[in-house]
GROMACS .gro file of C-alpha atoms in nm:
model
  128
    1UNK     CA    1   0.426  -3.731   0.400
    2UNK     CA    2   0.138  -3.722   0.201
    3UNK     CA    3   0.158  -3.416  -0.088
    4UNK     CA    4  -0.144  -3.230  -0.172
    5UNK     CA    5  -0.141  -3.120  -0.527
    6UNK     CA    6  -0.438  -2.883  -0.515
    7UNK     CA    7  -0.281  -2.691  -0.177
    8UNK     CA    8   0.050  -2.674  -0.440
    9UNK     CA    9  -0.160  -2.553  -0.750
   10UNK     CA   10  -0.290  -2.290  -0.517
   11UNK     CA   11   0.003  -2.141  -0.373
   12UNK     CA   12   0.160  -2.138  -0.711
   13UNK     CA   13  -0.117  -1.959  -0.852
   14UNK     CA   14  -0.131  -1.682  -0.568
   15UNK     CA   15   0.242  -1.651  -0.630
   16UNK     CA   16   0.198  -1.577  -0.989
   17UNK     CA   17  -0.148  -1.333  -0.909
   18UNK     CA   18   0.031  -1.174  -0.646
   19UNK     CA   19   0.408  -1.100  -0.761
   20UNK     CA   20   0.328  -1.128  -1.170
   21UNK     CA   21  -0.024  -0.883  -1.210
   22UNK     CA   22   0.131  -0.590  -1.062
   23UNK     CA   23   0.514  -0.626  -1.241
   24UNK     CA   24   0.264  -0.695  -1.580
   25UNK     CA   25   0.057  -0.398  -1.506
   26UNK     CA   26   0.353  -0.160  -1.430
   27UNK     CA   27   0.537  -0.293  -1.804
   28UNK     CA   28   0.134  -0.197  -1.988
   29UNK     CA   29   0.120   0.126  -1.810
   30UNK     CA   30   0.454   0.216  -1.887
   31UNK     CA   31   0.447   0.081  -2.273
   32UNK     CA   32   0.096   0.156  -2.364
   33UNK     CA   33   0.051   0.456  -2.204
   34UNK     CA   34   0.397   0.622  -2.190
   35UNK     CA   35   0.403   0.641  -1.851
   36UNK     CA   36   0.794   0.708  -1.703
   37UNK     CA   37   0.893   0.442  -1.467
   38UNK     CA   38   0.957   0.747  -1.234
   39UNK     CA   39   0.615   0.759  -1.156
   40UNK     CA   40   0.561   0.371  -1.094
   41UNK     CA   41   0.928   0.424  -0.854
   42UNK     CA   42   0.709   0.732  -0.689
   43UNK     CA   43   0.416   0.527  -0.598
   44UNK     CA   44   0.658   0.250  -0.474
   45UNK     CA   45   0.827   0.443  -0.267
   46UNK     CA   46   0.542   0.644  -0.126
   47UNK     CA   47   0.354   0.338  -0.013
   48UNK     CA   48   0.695   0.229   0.137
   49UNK     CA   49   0.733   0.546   0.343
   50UNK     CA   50   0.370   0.530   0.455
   51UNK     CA   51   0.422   0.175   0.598
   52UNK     CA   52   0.720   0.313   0.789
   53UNK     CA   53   0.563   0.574   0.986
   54UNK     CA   54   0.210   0.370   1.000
   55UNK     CA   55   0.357   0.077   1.151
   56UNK     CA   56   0.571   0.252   1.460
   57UNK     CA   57   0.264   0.470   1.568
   58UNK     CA   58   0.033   0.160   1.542
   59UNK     CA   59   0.270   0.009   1.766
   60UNK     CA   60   0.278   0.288   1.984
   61UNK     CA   61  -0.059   0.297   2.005
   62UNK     CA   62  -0.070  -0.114   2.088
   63UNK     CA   63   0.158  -0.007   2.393
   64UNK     CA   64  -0.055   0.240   2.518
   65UNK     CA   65  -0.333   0.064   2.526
   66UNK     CA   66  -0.174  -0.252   2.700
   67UNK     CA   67  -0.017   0.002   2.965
   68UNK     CA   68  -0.288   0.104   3.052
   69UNK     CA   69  -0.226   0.486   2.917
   70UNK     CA   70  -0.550   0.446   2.690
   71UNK     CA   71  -0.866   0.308   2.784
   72UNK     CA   72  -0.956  -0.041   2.611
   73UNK     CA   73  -1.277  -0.026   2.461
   74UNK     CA   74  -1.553  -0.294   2.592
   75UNK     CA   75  -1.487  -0.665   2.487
   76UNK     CA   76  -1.781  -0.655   2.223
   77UNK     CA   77  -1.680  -0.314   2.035
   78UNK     CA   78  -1.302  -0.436   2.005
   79UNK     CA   79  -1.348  -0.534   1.642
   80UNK     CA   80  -1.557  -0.233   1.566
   81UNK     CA   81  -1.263   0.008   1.747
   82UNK     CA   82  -0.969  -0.226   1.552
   83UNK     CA   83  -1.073  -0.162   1.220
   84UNK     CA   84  -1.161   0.180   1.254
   85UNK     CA   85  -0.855   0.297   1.401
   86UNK     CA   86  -0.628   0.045   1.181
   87UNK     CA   87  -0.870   0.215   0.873
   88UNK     CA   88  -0.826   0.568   0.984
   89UNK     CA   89  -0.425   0.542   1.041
   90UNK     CA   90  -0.410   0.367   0.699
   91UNK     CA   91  -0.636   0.678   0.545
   92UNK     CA   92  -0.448   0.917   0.717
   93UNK     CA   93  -0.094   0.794   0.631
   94UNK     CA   94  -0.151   0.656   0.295
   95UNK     CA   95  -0.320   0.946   0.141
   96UNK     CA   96  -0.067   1.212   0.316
   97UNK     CA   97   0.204   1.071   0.172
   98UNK     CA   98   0.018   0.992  -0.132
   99UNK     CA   99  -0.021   1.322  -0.169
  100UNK     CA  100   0.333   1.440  -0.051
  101UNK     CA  101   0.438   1.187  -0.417
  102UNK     CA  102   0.193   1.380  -0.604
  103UNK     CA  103   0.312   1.683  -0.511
  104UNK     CA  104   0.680   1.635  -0.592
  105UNK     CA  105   0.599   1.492  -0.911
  106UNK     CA  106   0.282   1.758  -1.026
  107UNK     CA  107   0.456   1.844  -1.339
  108UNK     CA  108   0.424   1.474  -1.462
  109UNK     CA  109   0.123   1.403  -1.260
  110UNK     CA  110  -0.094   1.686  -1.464
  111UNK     CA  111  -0.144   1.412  -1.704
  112UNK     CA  112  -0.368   1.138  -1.625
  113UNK     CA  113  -0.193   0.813  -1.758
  114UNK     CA  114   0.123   0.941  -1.498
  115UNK     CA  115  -0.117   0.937  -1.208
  116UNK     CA  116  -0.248   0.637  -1.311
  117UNK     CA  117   0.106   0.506  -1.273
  118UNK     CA  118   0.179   0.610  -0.931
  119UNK     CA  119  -0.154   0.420  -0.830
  120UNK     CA  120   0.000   0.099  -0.995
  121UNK     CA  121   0.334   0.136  -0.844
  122UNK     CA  122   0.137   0.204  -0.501
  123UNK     CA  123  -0.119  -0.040  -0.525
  124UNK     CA  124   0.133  -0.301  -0.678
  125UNK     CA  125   0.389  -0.286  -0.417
  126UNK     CA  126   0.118  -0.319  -0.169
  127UNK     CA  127   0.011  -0.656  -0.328
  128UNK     CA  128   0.352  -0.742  -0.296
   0.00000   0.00000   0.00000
């Protein structure tokens, strides 16, 4: 089996972009900035939540189409309709339930660095 260093120096590499920049970034906001890890937790959870109920109706929606309950869209415009819709459920669940995190934590959110640490903990466990 022949090994291929570079392919090994890569993956390691993602690994450490991928797992260590957000867990880094979560410790500076948190330090530097004072932010509670209650509002990282929030923005973990809330991306968590929105991948539960984004997934299922995506799903749904896959049946439906393959069922023949909803037209398929021409051979040619199936990219164009994919990423729209995938784009539009992602908008539409993200940022409700984005909100929804806000909401319960408004007291703490009034100030910016705590907002800025839901976006880590949502954009973070998103990388991850």
């Amino acid at each position: 089996m022949a090994s291929n260093i570079g392919l090994l120096i890569t993956y390691v590499l993602s690994l450490l972009i991928m797992i260590g920049l957000p867990v880094a970034l979560a410790f500076i906001v948190t330090r530097r900035f004072k932010v509670s890890w209650w509002a990282i937790l929030t923005g973990v959870v809330v991306f968590a939540v929105s991948q539960m109920l984004q997934i299922p109706v995506l799903q749904g929606l896959a049946k439906l189409f393959q069922n023949g309950t909803l037209p398929v869209p021409a051979e040619n415009m199936l990219p164009i309709f994919n990423s729209l819709l995938i784009g539009f459920m992602a908008a539409l669940f993200q940022e409700s339930v984005r909100y929804l995190g806000f909401w319960i934590m408004r007291k703490q959110t009034k100030r910016l660095p705590s907002a800025v640490g839901v976006g880590v903990g949502h954009g973070g466990f998103e990388t991850l």
